[in-house]
PDB file of C-alpha atoms in Angstrom:
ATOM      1  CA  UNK X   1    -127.516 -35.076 113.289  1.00 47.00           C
ATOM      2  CA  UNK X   2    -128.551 -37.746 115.701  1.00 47.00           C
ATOM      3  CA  UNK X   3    -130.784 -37.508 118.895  1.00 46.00           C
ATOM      4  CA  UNK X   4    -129.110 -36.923 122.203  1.00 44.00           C
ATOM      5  CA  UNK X   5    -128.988 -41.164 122.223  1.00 45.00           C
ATOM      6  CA  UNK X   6    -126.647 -42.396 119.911  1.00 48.00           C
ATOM      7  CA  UNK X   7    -126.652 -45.692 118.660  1.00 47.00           C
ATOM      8  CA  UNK X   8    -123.978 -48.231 118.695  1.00 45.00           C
ATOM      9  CA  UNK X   9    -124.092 -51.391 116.544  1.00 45.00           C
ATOM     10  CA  UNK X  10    -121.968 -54.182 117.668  1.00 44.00           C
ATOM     11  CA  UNK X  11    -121.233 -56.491 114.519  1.00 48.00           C
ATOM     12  CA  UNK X  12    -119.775 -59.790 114.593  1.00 50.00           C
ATOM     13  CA  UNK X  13    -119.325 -60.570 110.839  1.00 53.00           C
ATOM     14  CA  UNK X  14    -122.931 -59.920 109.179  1.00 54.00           C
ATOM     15  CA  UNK X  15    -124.975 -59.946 111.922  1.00 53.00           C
ATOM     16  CA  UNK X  16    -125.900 -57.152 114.644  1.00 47.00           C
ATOM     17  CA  UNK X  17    -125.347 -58.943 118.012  1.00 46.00           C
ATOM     18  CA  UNK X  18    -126.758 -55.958 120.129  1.00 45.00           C
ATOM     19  CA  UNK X  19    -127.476 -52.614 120.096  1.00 43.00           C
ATOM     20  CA  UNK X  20    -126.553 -50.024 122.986  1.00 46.00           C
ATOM     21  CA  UNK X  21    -127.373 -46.128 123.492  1.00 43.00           C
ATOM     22  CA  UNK X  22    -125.290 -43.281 125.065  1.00 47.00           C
ATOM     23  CA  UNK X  23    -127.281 -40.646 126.442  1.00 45.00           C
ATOM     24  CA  UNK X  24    -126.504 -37.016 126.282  1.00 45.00           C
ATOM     25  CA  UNK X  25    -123.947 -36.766 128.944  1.00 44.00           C
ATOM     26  CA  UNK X  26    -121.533 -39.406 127.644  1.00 45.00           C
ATOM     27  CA  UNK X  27    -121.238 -37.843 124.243  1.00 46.00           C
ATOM     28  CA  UNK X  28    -118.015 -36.013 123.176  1.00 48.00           C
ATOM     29  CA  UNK X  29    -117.317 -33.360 125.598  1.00 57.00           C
ATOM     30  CA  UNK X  30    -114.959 -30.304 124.310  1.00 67.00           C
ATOM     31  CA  UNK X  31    -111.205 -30.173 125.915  1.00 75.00           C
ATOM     32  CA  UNK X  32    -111.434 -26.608 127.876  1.00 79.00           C
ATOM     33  CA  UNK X  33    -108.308 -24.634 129.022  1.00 84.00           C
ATOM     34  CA  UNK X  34    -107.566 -25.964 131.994  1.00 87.00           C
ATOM     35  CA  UNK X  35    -107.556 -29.719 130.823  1.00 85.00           C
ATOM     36  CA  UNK X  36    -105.570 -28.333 127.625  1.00 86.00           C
ATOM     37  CA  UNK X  37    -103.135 -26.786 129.615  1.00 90.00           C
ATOM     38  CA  UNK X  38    -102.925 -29.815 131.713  1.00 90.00           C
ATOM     39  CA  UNK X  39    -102.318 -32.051 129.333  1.00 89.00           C
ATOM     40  CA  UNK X  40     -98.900 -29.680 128.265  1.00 90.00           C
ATOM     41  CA  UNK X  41     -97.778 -29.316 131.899  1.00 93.00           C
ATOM     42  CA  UNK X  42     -97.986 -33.198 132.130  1.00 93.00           C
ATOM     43  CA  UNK X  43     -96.389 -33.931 128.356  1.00 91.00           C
ATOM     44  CA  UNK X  44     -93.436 -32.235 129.964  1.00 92.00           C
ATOM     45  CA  UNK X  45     -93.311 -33.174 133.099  1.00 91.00           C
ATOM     46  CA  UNK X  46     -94.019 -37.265 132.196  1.00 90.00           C
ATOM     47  CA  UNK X  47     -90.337 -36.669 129.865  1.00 90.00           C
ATOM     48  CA  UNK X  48     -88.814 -37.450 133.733  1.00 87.00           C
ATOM     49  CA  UNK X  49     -88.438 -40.855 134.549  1.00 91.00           C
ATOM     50  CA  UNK X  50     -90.634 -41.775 137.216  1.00 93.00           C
ATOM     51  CA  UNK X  51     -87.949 -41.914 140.393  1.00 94.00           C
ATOM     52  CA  UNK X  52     -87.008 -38.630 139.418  1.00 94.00           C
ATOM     53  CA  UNK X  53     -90.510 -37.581 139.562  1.00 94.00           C
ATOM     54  CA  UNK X  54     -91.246 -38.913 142.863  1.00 94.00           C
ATOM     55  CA  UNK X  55     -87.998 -37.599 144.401  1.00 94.00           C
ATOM     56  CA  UNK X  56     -88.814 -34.312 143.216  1.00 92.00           C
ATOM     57  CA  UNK X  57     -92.190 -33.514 144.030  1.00 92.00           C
ATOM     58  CA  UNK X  58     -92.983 -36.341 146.352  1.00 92.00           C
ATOM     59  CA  UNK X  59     -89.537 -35.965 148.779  1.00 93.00           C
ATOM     60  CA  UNK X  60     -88.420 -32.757 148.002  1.00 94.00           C
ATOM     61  CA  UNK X  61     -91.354 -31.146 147.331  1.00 93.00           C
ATOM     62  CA  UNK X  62     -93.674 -32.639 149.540  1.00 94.00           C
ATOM     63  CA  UNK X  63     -92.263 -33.845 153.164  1.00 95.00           C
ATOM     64  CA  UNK X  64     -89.042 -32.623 153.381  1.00 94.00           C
ATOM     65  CA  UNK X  65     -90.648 -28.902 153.557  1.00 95.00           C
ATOM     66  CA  UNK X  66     -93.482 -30.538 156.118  1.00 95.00           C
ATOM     67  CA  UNK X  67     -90.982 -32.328 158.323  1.00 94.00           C
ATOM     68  CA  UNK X  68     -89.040 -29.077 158.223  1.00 94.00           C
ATOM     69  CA  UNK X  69     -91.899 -27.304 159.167  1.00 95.00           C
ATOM     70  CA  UNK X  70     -93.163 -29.772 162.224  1.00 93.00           C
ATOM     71  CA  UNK X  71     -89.537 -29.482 164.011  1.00 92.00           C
ATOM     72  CA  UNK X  72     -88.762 -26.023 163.404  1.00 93.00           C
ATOM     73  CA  UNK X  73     -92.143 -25.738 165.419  1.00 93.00           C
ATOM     74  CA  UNK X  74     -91.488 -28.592 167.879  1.00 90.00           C
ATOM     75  CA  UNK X  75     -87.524 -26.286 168.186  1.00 90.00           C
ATOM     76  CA  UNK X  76     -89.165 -23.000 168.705  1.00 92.00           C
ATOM     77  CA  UNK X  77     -92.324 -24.324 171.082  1.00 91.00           C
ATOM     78  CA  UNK X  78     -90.167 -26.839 173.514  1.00 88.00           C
ATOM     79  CA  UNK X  79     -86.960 -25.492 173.085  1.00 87.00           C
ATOM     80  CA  UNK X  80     -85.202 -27.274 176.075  1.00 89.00           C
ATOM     81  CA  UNK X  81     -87.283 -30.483 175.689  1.00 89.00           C
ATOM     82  CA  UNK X  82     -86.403 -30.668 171.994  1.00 89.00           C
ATOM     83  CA  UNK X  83     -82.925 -30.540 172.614  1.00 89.00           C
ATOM     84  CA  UNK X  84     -82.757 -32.700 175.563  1.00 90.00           C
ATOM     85  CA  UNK X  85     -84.806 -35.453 173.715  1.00 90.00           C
ATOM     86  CA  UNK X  86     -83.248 -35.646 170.565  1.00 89.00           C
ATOM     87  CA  UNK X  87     -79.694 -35.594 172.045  1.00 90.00           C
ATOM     88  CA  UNK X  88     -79.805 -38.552 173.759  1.00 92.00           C
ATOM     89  CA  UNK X  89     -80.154 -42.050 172.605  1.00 93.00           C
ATOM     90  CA  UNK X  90     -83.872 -42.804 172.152  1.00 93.00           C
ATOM     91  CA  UNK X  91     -84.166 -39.309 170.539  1.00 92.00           C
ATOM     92  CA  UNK X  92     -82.232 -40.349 167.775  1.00 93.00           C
ATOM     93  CA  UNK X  93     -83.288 -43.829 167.562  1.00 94.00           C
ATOM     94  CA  UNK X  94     -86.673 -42.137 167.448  1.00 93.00           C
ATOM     95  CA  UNK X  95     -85.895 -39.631 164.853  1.00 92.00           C
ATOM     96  CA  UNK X  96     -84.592 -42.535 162.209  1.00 95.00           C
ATOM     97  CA  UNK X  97     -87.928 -43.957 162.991  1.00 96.00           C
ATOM     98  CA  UNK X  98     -89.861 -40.318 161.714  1.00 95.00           C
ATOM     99  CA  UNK X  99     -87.538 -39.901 158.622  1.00 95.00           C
ATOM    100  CA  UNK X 100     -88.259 -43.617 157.516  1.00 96.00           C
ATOM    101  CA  UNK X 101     -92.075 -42.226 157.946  1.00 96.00           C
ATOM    102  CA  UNK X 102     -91.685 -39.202 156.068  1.00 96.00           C
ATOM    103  CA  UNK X 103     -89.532 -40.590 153.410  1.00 96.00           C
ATOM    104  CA  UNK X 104     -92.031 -43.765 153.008  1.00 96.00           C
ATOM    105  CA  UNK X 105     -94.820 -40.813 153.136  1.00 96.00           C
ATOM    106  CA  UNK X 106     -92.903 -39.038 150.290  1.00 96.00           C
ATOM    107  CA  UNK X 107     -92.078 -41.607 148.236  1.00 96.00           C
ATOM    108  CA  UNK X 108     -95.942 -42.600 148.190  1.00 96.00           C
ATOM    109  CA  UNK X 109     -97.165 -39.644 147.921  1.00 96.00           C
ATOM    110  CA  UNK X 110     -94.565 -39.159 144.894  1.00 95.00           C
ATOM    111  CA  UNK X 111     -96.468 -42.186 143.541  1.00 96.00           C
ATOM    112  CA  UNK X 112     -99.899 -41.412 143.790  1.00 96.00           C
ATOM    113  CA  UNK X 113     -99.806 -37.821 142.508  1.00 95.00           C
ATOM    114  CA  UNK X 114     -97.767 -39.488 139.275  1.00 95.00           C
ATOM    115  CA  UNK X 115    -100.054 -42.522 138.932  1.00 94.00           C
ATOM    116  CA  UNK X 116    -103.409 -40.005 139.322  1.00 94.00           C
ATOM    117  CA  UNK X 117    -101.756 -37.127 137.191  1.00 94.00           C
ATOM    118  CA  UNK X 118    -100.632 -40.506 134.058  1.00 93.00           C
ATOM    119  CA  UNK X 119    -104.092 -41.237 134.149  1.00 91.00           C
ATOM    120  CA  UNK X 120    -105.871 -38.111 133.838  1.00 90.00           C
ATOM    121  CA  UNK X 121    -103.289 -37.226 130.960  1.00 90.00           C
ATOM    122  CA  UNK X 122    -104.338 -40.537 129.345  1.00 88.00           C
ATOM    123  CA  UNK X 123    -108.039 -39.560 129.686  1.00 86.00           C
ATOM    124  CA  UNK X 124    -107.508 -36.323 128.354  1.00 84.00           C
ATOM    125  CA  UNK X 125    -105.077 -37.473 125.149  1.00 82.00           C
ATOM    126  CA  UNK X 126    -108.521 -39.549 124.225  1.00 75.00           C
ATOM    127  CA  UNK X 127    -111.078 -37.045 124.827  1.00 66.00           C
ATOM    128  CA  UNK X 128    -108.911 -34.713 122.836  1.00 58.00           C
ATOM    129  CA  UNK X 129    -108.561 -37.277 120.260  1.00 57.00           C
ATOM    130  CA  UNK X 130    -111.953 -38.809 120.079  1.00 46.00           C
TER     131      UNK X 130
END
């Protein structure tokens, strides 16, 4: 078995062009149970197209629950005032101005978390198979 610094040959033909070490903590690491169950979860969950994804668990999941939350609170803390404003006119102008927020917010949110969890599963797949 080799020291903690294995060597890598790069060859071009017959000839060594360079020689490079990886220390200890870049060697092969061992999958554990939460990155092995990860890697499941996210085999099934990648089957979804992508739009699917981020409708799911970036609008549905995500905002429509929060924006749900905020004005249930902003109903039950200024009753009156809540009503008043978003019955008239710049209430509801005002309110398709927050759902274009929290729909842009859940669409990228939707992206991110399936960009970041794509990755990881990538990573993962070549630990596992390395």
């Amino acid at each position: 078995m080799e020291s903690p610094a294995a060597r890598f040959r790069f060859i071009k033909g017959n000839k060594i062009i360079s020689t490079r070490y990886r220390i200890g903590y870049f060697e092969r690491e061992v999958i554990n149970e939460r990155e092995l169950r990860f890697i499941q979860y996210w085999a099934q969950k990648r089957l979804l197209s992508k739009k699917k994804y981020i409708l799911h668990h970036g609008l549905i999941g995500i905002t429509l629950p929060l924006l749900l939350i905020v004005k249930l609170f902003q109903g039950l803390l200024e009753t009156n005032e809540f009503f008043l404003y978003y019955t008239s006119f710049e209430g509801i102008f005002f309110l398709f101005f927050e759902l274009l927020f929290w729909i842009s917010a859940g669409i990228a949110i939707g992206w991110i978390r399936h960009h970041f969890y794509e990755t990881q599963y990538q990573l993962l797949n070549g630990k596992a198979e390395y």
